[in-house]
């Protein structure tokens, strides 16, 4: 089995020794009772978390990511399945028995305590000796560059500083696993970007397994060694961020990962002397590249029930950047959004209909209420089965 194939399976087929994995989510299902009906929050989730990796759960609201994290923490009970940490079945154990530390969205700092007292609190309630408490607090404070804040109260700190204190309180416990539930969501946009970088650096220095939940796909892509995409309580795909971006297993992942999102256009596939062409009424006819022809030949779905996907950056302004990959077609420009490093164009077929987006070079001459000649990079298109949503051309 190839690396890409193994990343797409629900239970990861891993050849490493068991010691290389310190968290296992095993056939986990969570069902809530609501209004007299059963609501399935997570269904049959199987994931092995590699020791020391930064694993990010991402998906829309209600997809089950926080429920999964809380169950690993022991704050929720599994309806079915088991949770294993360091080879031990912790399914029925209290959070304090699991060897985990959790960082919440709201930081949960004690307002009447100083930073030092907040960070040392988890150790003092476990009766650690004073010298060990002081050593761990000062070491964590140095790691997080908050040495000079130890005698301040939380009300005297910025949002970013409070977040570092919350991280420090988790670090001093020296847990086996860090669990983070949208810890950056209360920060402004600029500080979130800064804290993403700092979290990456801290993770590399601490070296502990981290499971992180976010609804922000940019956070998922920049932080995760691997990313878990959930929707409606079901695992859609798991793998390295770039693999998910380049080879989404289905249309949901393709549309969720990436900003602006992938464009989707209904097409008919028509056989030609050399393979197949994708025909979109009133917009384009594209000859499929050889690797796509092979994929379609191996697929047993109807040729008239297909959606073509292409990312905005793979639609080029044929006049401005000189790239012509697979012929050209005309589109009507509704909106031009200059972004500095590039321009986002909102487009429609000349006769109207669906909207789609192109991400073109900043010197593009595209103008609103005018037509533009676009050249698609045909090697980067995807074809999705309308009946199943699966990517026919995934590698």
Tab-separated table of C-alpha atoms in Angstrom:
chain	number	residue	atom	x	y	z
A	1	UNK	CA	0.000	0.000	0.000
A	2	UNK	CA	1.348	3.434	-0.916
A	3	UNK	CA	1.726	6.287	1.594
A	4	UNK	CA	-1.101	8.237	0.008
A	5	UNK	CA	-3.420	5.213	0.045
A	6	UNK	CA	-2.672	4.456	3.677
A	7	UNK	CA	-3.388	8.057	4.688
A	8	UNK	CA	-6.906	7.774	3.299
A	9	UNK	CA	-8.012	4.750	5.310
A	10	UNK	CA	-10.133	5.094	8.434
A	11	UNK	CA	-7.827	2.887	10.521
A	12	UNK	CA	-4.276	3.832	9.665
A	13	UNK	CA	-2.269	0.801	8.519
A	14	UNK	CA	1.006	1.609	10.257
A	15	UNK	CA	4.039	-0.655	10.241
A	16	UNK	CA	5.827	1.125	13.108
A	17	UNK	CA	6.263	-0.474	16.525
A	18	UNK	CA	3.356	0.134	18.956
A	19	UNK	CA	5.667	2.309	21.078
A	20	UNK	CA	5.693	4.836	18.250
A	21	UNK	CA	2.034	5.627	18.968
A	22	UNK	CA	0.845	6.868	22.313
A	23	UNK	CA	-2.835	7.620	21.592
A	24	UNK	CA	-5.321	5.306	19.933
A	25	UNK	CA	-8.931	6.200	19.198
A	26	UNK	CA	-10.468	2.782	18.613
A	27	UNK	CA	-13.902	2.384	16.956
A	28	UNK	CA	-15.147	5.450	18.848
A	29	UNK	CA	-18.823	6.374	18.550
A	30	UNK	CA	-20.617	9.077	20.535
A	31	UNK	CA	-24.418	9.303	20.581
A	32	UNK	CA	-26.388	12.024	22.376
A	33	UNK	CA	-30.039	11.818	23.321
A	34	UNK	CA	-31.849	14.979	22.182
A	35	UNK	CA	-35.600	15.589	22.035
A	36	UNK	CA	-36.304	11.888	22.369
A	37	UNK	CA	-34.032	11.042	19.439
A	38	UNK	CA	-30.506	9.702	19.160
A	39	UNK	CA	-28.042	12.137	17.594
A	40	UNK	CA	-24.796	10.590	16.374
A	41	UNK	CA	-21.997	13.093	17.036
A	42	UNK	CA	-19.107	10.804	16.023
A	43	UNK	CA	-19.391	7.503	14.197
A	44	UNK	CA	-16.846	4.661	14.284
A	45	UNK	CA	-13.708	6.814	14.391
A	46	UNK	CA	-10.350	5.010	14.281
A	47	UNK	CA	-7.098	6.964	14.531
A	48	UNK	CA	-3.618	6.150	15.786
A	49	UNK	CA	-1.702	9.243	16.913
A	50	UNK	CA	2.030	9.004	16.426
A	51	UNK	CA	4.282	9.811	19.324
A	52	UNK	CA	5.412	13.433	19.237
A	53	UNK	CA	3.249	14.462	16.286
A	54	UNK	CA	1.032	17.529	16.019
A	55	UNK	CA	-2.350	16.144	14.913
A	56	UNK	CA	-5.046	18.666	13.997
A	57	UNK	CA	-8.777	17.976	13.837
A	58	UNK	CA	-10.635	20.308	11.494
A	59	UNK	CA	-14.139	20.542	10.131
A	60	UNK	CA	-17.301	22.659	10.259
A	61	UNK	CA	-19.267	23.322	13.443
A	62	UNK	CA	-20.980	20.186	14.706
A	63	UNK	CA	-18.667	17.768	12.882
A	64	UNK	CA	-17.552	16.007	16.089
A	65	UNK	CA	-14.021	17.332	16.519
A	66	UNK	CA	-14.450	18.843	19.998
A	67	UNK	CA	-16.511	15.829	21.135
A	68	UNK	CA	-13.608	13.595	20.131
A	69	UNK	CA	-11.065	15.749	21.962
A	70	UNK	CA	-13.197	15.863	25.124
A	71	UNK	CA	-13.575	12.095	25.034
A	72	UNK	CA	-9.805	11.619	24.789
A	73	UNK	CA	-9.534	13.997	27.769
A	74	UNK	CA	-12.123	12.065	29.788
A	75	UNK	CA	-14.627	14.933	29.865
A	76	UNK	CA	-17.098	12.907	27.747
A	77	UNK	CA	-17.918	9.202	27.847
A	78	UNK	CA	-17.706	7.091	24.714
A	79	UNK	CA	-20.960	5.430	23.705
A	80	UNK	CA	-18.929	2.749	21.943
A	81	UNK	CA	-15.213	2.119	21.434
A	82	UNK	CA	-12.079	2.606	23.502
A	83	UNK	CA	-9.459	5.290	24.125
A	84	UNK	CA	-5.870	4.155	24.665
A	85	UNK	CA	-3.022	6.340	25.959
A	86	UNK	CA	0.506	4.960	26.325
A	87	UNK	CA	-0.833	1.463	25.723
A	88	UNK	CA	-3.343	1.724	28.582
A	89	UNK	CA	-7.099	1.552	28.127
A	90	UNK	CA	-8.236	4.828	29.757
A	91	UNK	CA	-11.828	4.697	28.530
A	92	UNK	CA	-13.372	4.675	32.000
A	93	UNK	CA	-10.704	6.694	33.792
A	94	UNK	CA	-10.906	10.239	35.146
A	95	UNK	CA	-9.014	13.019	33.304
A	96	UNK	CA	-6.383	13.195	36.060
A	97	UNK	CA	-5.494	9.535	35.470
A	98	UNK	CA	-4.846	9.917	31.742
A	99	UNK	CA	-1.552	11.788	31.669
A	100	UNK	CA	-2.973	14.626	29.581
A	101	UNK	CA	-3.030	18.424	29.854
A	102	UNK	CA	-5.680	20.526	28.162
A	103	UNK	CA	-5.588	24.113	26.884
A	104	UNK	CA	-9.026	25.646	26.434
A	105	UNK	CA	-10.414	28.403	24.250
A	106	UNK	CA	-11.081	30.677	27.239
A	107	UNK	CA	-7.673	30.075	28.953
A	108	UNK	CA	-9.439	29.392	32.325
A	109	UNK	CA	-6.925	31.384	34.396
A	110	UNK	CA	-7.654	32.195	38.035
A	111	UNK	CA	-8.040	36.015	38.156
A	112	UNK	CA	-6.974	36.337	41.817
A	113	UNK	CA	-3.710	34.456	41.253
A	114	UNK	CA	-0.466	35.697	39.762
A	115	UNK	CA	0.984	34.116	36.660
A	116	UNK	CA	3.385	32.133	38.843
A	117	UNK	CA	0.519	30.888	41.012
A	118	UNK	CA	-1.614	29.971	37.992
A	119	UNK	CA	1.204	27.984	36.428
A	120	UNK	CA	2.159	26.233	39.672
A	121	UNK	CA	-1.395	25.396	40.749
A	122	UNK	CA	-1.633	21.978	38.975
A	123	UNK	CA	1.554	20.889	40.749
A	124	UNK	CA	0.724	22.249	44.196
A	125	UNK	CA	-2.621	20.446	44.373
A	126	UNK	CA	-0.645	17.245	43.737
A	127	UNK	CA	1.729	18.132	46.611
A	128	UNK	CA	4.876	18.510	44.526
A	129	UNK	CA	7.830	19.837	46.573
A	130	UNK	CA	8.417	23.588	46.350
A	131	UNK	CA	11.801	23.332	44.660
A	132	UNK	CA	10.390	21.115	41.894
A	133	UNK	CA	7.407	23.441	41.417
A	134	UNK	CA	9.644	26.513	41.138
A	135	UNK	CA	12.000	24.757	38.738
A	136	UNK	CA	9.245	23.652	36.371
A	137	UNK	CA	7.480	27.035	36.418
A	138	UNK	CA	10.650	28.965	35.687
A	139	UNK	CA	11.655	26.550	32.938
A	140	UNK	CA	8.236	26.841	31.254
A	141	UNK	CA	8.194	30.624	31.673
A	142	UNK	CA	11.601	30.851	29.990
A	143	UNK	CA	10.430	28.617	27.145
A	144	UNK	CA	7.377	30.860	26.594
A	145	UNK	CA	9.260	34.171	27.127
A	146	UNK	CA	7.028	35.219	30.026
A	147	UNK	CA	9.749	35.304	32.725
A	148	UNK	CA	9.022	38.970	33.429
A	149	UNK	CA	5.272	38.394	33.851
A	150	UNK	CA	5.337	35.878	36.703
A	151	UNK	CA	4.172	38.330	39.385
A	152	UNK	CA	1.363	39.884	37.325
A	153	UNK	CA	-2.339	39.028	37.479
A	154	UNK	CA	-4.223	37.833	34.352
A	155	UNK	CA	-6.077	41.182	34.112
A	156	UNK	CA	-2.720	42.886	33.513
A	157	UNK	CA	-1.911	40.693	30.502
A	158	UNK	CA	-2.753	40.889	26.806
A	159	UNK	CA	-4.662	38.082	25.103
A	160	UNK	CA	-1.467	36.600	23.699
A	161	UNK	CA	0.238	36.716	27.099
A	162	UNK	CA	-2.735	35.003	28.746
A	163	UNK	CA	-2.540	32.295	26.102
A	164	UNK	CA	1.131	31.712	26.910
A	165	UNK	CA	0.287	31.402	30.605
A	166	UNK	CA	-2.382	28.801	29.811
A	167	UNK	CA	0.195	26.902	27.752
A	168	UNK	CA	2.724	27.211	30.559
A	169	UNK	CA	0.276	25.769	33.077
A	170	UNK	CA	-0.110	22.741	30.797
A	171	UNK	CA	3.625	22.389	30.142
A	172	UNK	CA	4.634	22.293	33.832
A	173	UNK	CA	2.606	19.109	34.283
A	174	UNK	CA	4.876	17.325	31.786
A	175	UNK	CA	1.957	15.358	30.338
A	176	UNK	CA	2.141	12.544	27.830
A	177	UNK	CA	-0.328	14.356	25.546
A	178	UNK	CA	-1.386	17.980	25.065
A	179	UNK	CA	-5.022	18.552	24.059
A	180	UNK	CA	-5.888	21.980	22.655
A	181	UNK	CA	-9.446	23.115	21.937
A	182	UNK	CA	-9.372	26.150	19.591
A	183	UNK	CA	-6.855	27.957	21.833
A	184	UNK	CA	-6.293	30.853	19.403
A	185	UNK	CA	-9.898	31.681	18.553
A	186	UNK	CA	-10.115	34.631	20.982
A	187	UNK	CA	-7.095	36.405	19.504
A	188	UNK	CA	-7.127	39.014	16.742
A	189	UNK	CA	-6.041	37.977	13.248
A	190	UNK	CA	-2.460	39.282	13.456
A	191	UNK	CA	-1.830	37.738	16.870
A	192	UNK	CA	-3.280	34.414	15.738
A	193	UNK	CA	-0.702	34.225	12.950
A	194	UNK	CA	2.078	35.071	15.418
A	195	UNK	CA	0.857	32.482	17.948
A	196	UNK	CA	0.651	29.786	15.250
A	197	UNK	CA	4.363	30.265	14.647
A	198	UNK	CA	5.082	30.202	18.368
A	199	UNK	CA	3.004	27.046	18.888
A	200	UNK	CA	5.017	25.318	16.177
A	201	UNK	CA	8.281	26.324	17.845
A	202	UNK	CA	7.060	25.294	21.302
A	203	UNK	CA	5.911	21.915	20.011
A	204	UNK	CA	9.300	21.246	18.437
A	205	UNK	CA	11.093	22.133	21.679
A	206	UNK	CA	8.758	20.241	24.025
A	207	UNK	CA	8.397	17.264	21.672
A	208	UNK	CA	5.099	16.013	23.117
A	209	UNK	CA	2.163	14.581	21.221
A	210	UNK	CA	-0.384	17.345	20.598
A	211	UNK	CA	-3.997	16.939	19.476
A	212	UNK	CA	-5.426	20.258	18.357
A	213	UNK	CA	-8.983	21.201	17.379
A	214	UNK	CA	-9.849	24.105	15.090
A	215	UNK	CA	-12.496	25.171	12.592
A	216	UNK	CA	-9.876	27.255	10.758
A	217	UNK	CA	-8.379	25.322	7.851
A	218	UNK	CA	-5.452	27.787	7.637
A	219	UNK	CA	-4.496	26.843	11.214
A	220	UNK	CA	-4.845	23.177	10.354
A	221	UNK	CA	-2.614	23.473	7.290
A	222	UNK	CA	0.126	25.472	9.005
A	223	UNK	CA	0.249	23.590	12.326
A	224	UNK	CA	-0.487	19.952	11.615
A	225	UNK	CA	1.984	17.181	10.866
A	226	UNK	CA	-1.210	15.408	9.853
A	227	UNK	CA	-4.723	16.783	9.545
A	228	UNK	CA	-7.949	14.928	10.342
A	229	UNK	CA	-10.945	16.209	8.365
A	230	UNK	CA	-14.336	15.406	9.894
A	231	UNK	CA	-17.843	16.065	8.608
A	232	UNK	CA	-21.136	14.966	10.163
A	233	UNK	CA	-19.234	12.895	12.702
A	234	UNK	CA	-17.413	10.837	10.078
A	235	UNK	CA	-13.767	10.737	9.102
A	236	UNK	CA	-13.351	12.142	5.595
A	237	UNK	CA	-9.569	12.019	5.233
A	238	UNK	CA	-6.384	12.034	7.297
A	239	UNK	CA	-2.922	12.870	6.053
A	240	UNK	CA	-0.190	15.511	5.733
A	241	UNK	CA	-1.619	18.964	4.917
A	242	UNK	CA	-0.142	19.168	1.416
A	243	UNK	CA	-1.423	15.706	0.537
A	244	UNK	CA	-4.974	16.715	1.520
A	245	UNK	CA	-4.650	19.859	-0.566
A	246	UNK	CA	-3.233	18.137	-3.646
A	247	UNK	CA	-5.175	14.863	-3.417
A	248	UNK	CA	-8.507	15.359	-1.618
A	249	UNK	CA	-10.289	12.042	-1.307
A	250	UNK	CA	-13.735	13.526	-1.919
A	251	UNK	CA	-15.559	16.698	-2.864
A	252	UNK	CA	-16.126	17.763	0.744
A	253	UNK	CA	-12.396	17.764	1.554
A	254	UNK	CA	-11.629	19.493	-1.749
A	255	UNK	CA	-14.067	22.285	-0.943
A	256	UNK	CA	-13.145	22.647	2.720
A	257	UNK	CA	-9.346	22.708	2.432
A	258	UNK	CA	-8.023	25.747	0.566
A	259	UNK	CA	-8.793	29.459	0.480
A	260	UNK	CA	-10.377	30.544	-1.793
A	261	UNK	CA	-12.051	27.122	-2.047
A	262	UNK	CA	-11.856	24.841	-5.056
A	263	UNK	CA	-14.214	25.618	-7.945
A	264	UNK	CA	-16.763	22.961	-8.925
A	265	UNK	CA	-18.318	22.757	-12.393
A	266	UNK	CA	-20.787	20.083	-13.619
A	267	UNK	CA	-19.411	18.377	-16.744
A	268	UNK	CA	-20.124	15.533	-19.140
A	269	UNK	CA	-17.242	13.242	-20.022
A	270	UNK	CA	-17.191	12.389	-23.723
A	271	UNK	CA	-15.057	9.750	-25.346
A	272	UNK	CA	-12.650	10.917	-28.050
A	273	UNK	CA	-10.105	9.199	-30.259
A	274	UNK	CA	-7.408	9.927	-27.672
A	275	UNK	CA	-9.364	9.422	-24.434
A	276	UNK	CA	-11.958	11.771	-22.915
A	277	UNK	CA	-12.933	15.407	-22.913
A	278	UNK	CA	-14.785	17.248	-20.143
A	279	UNK	CA	-17.587	19.395	-21.526
A	280	UNK	CA	-19.182	22.194	-19.477
A	281	UNK	CA	-22.109	23.788	-21.345
A	282	UNK	CA	-21.442	27.393	-22.301
A	283	UNK	CA	-17.990	27.470	-20.708
A	284	UNK	CA	-15.312	25.044	-21.917
A	285	UNK	CA	-14.324	21.705	-23.365
A	286	UNK	CA	-11.116	20.288	-21.866
A	287	UNK	CA	-9.141	17.286	-23.089
A	288	UNK	CA	-8.247	15.145	-20.084
A	289	UNK	CA	-4.548	14.457	-19.519
A	290	UNK	CA	-3.291	10.882	-19.775
A	291	UNK	CA	-3.331	10.142	-16.027
A	292	UNK	CA	-6.984	11.249	-15.818
A	293	UNK	CA	-7.907	9.088	-18.809
A	294	UNK	CA	-6.485	6.055	-17.000
A	295	UNK	CA	-8.415	6.951	-13.836
A	296	UNK	CA	-11.699	7.294	-15.737
A	297	UNK	CA	-11.105	3.963	-17.476
A	298	UNK	CA	-10.761	2.305	-14.061
A	299	UNK	CA	-13.888	3.993	-12.728
A	300	UNK	CA	-17.305	2.404	-13.280
A	301	UNK	CA	-19.512	5.477	-12.778
A	302	UNK	CA	-21.703	7.248	-15.372
A	303	UNK	CA	-19.836	9.698	-17.601
A	304	UNK	CA	-22.689	12.205	-17.466
A	305	UNK	CA	-22.706	12.445	-13.648
A	306	UNK	CA	-19.373	14.120	-12.906
A	307	UNK	CA	-18.191	17.346	-11.262
A	308	UNK	CA	-14.901	18.914	-12.322
A	309	UNK	CA	-12.881	20.648	-9.610
A	310	UNK	CA	-10.081	23.133	-10.147
A	311	UNK	CA	-8.386	25.435	-7.660
A	312	UNK	CA	-8.440	29.203	-8.288
A	313	UNK	CA	-4.648	29.385	-8.694
A	314	UNK	CA	-4.824	26.837	-11.507
A	315	UNK	CA	-6.921	29.177	-13.682
A	316	UNK	CA	-4.467	31.535	-15.367
A	317	UNK	CA	-5.041	34.864	-17.082
A	318	UNK	CA	-3.893	33.800	-20.547
A	319	UNK	CA	-3.014	37.361	-21.596
A	320	UNK	CA	-1.156	38.577	-18.498
A	321	UNK	CA	0.952	35.672	-17.245
A	322	UNK	CA	1.605	33.901	-20.534
A	323	UNK	CA	0.726	30.433	-19.206
A	324	UNK	CA	-1.371	28.339	-21.577
A	325	UNK	CA	-1.675	24.799	-20.279
A	326	UNK	CA	-4.710	23.308	-21.974
A	327	UNK	CA	-6.217	25.805	-24.359
A	328	UNK	CA	-8.288	28.809	-23.310
A	329	UNK	CA	-11.879	29.737	-22.660
A	330	UNK	CA	-13.769	32.966	-22.087
A	331	UNK	CA	-15.399	34.054	-18.838
A	332	UNK	CA	-17.232	37.167	-17.645
A	333	UNK	CA	-15.633	39.102	-14.759
A	334	UNK	CA	-18.130	40.133	-12.078
A	335	UNK	CA	-15.749	41.244	-9.308
A	336	UNK	CA	-12.008	42.037	-9.111
A	337	UNK	CA	-10.382	41.910	-5.653
A	338	UNK	CA	-6.753	43.159	-5.595
A	339	UNK	CA	-4.888	41.379	-2.776
A	340	UNK	CA	-1.402	42.806	-3.348
A	341	UNK	CA	0.427	39.608	-4.248
A	342	UNK	CA	-2.378	38.515	-6.594
A	343	UNK	CA	-5.950	39.251	-7.641
A	344	UNK	CA	-9.120	37.264	-6.964
A	345	UNK	CA	-11.612	37.280	-9.807
A	346	UNK	CA	-15.254	36.263	-9.404
A	347	UNK	CA	-16.365	34.935	-12.776
A	348	UNK	CA	-19.319	33.421	-14.604
A	349	UNK	CA	-19.773	31.867	-18.039
A	350	UNK	CA	-20.443	34.560	-20.676
A	351	UNK	CA	-24.151	33.646	-20.649
A	352	UNK	CA	-24.390	33.601	-16.845
A	353	UNK	CA	-24.956	30.685	-14.509
A	354	UNK	CA	-22.491	29.289	-11.986
A	355	UNK	CA	-19.906	31.491	-10.271
A	356	UNK	CA	-16.272	30.494	-9.870
A	357	UNK	CA	-13.008	32.105	-8.771
A	358	UNK	CA	-9.612	32.614	-10.362
A	359	UNK	CA	-6.486	33.677	-8.489
A	360	UNK	CA	-4.394	35.534	-11.064
A	361	UNK	CA	-1.189	37.559	-11.156
A	362	UNK	CA	-1.335	41.111	-9.717
A	363	UNK	CA	-0.610	42.728	-13.092
A	364	UNK	CA	-3.644	41.081	-14.681
A	365	UNK	CA	-5.658	43.524	-16.803
A	366	UNK	CA	-8.943	41.853	-15.830
A	367	UNK	CA	-11.702	44.417	-15.468
A	368	UNK	CA	-15.184	44.168	-14.013
A	369	UNK	CA	-18.052	43.780	-16.494
A	370	UNK	CA	-15.636	42.559	-19.177
A	371	UNK	CA	-14.550	39.172	-20.477
A	372	UNK	CA	-11.217	37.491	-19.833
A	373	UNK	CA	-9.403	34.629	-21.500
A	374	UNK	CA	-8.481	31.899	-19.009
A	375	UNK	CA	-6.124	28.952	-19.396
A	376	UNK	CA	-6.677	26.026	-16.985
A	377	UNK	CA	-3.816	23.854	-15.782
A	378	UNK	CA	-5.391	20.568	-16.876
A	379	UNK	CA	-2.881	18.480	-14.910
A	380	UNK	CA	-4.339	19.933	-11.691
A	381	UNK	CA	-8.042	19.291	-12.306
A	382	UNK	CA	-10.036	16.773	-10.261
A	383	UNK	CA	-13.108	14.742	-11.203
A	384	UNK	CA	-15.707	13.837	-8.570
A	385	UNK	CA	-18.401	11.166	-8.773
A	386	UNK	CA	-21.731	12.959	-8.296
A	387	UNK	CA	-23.297	9.907	-6.648
A	388	UNK	CA	-20.612	9.270	-4.013
A	389	UNK	CA	-18.609	12.511	-3.934
A	390	UNK	CA	-15.406	10.472	-4.263
A	391	UNK	CA	-12.458	11.825	-6.212
A	392	UNK	CA	-12.143	9.679	-9.331
A	393	UNK	CA	-8.663	11.066	-10.076
A	394	UNK	CA	-7.091	11.035	-6.580
A	395	UNK	CA	-3.604	9.549	-6.376
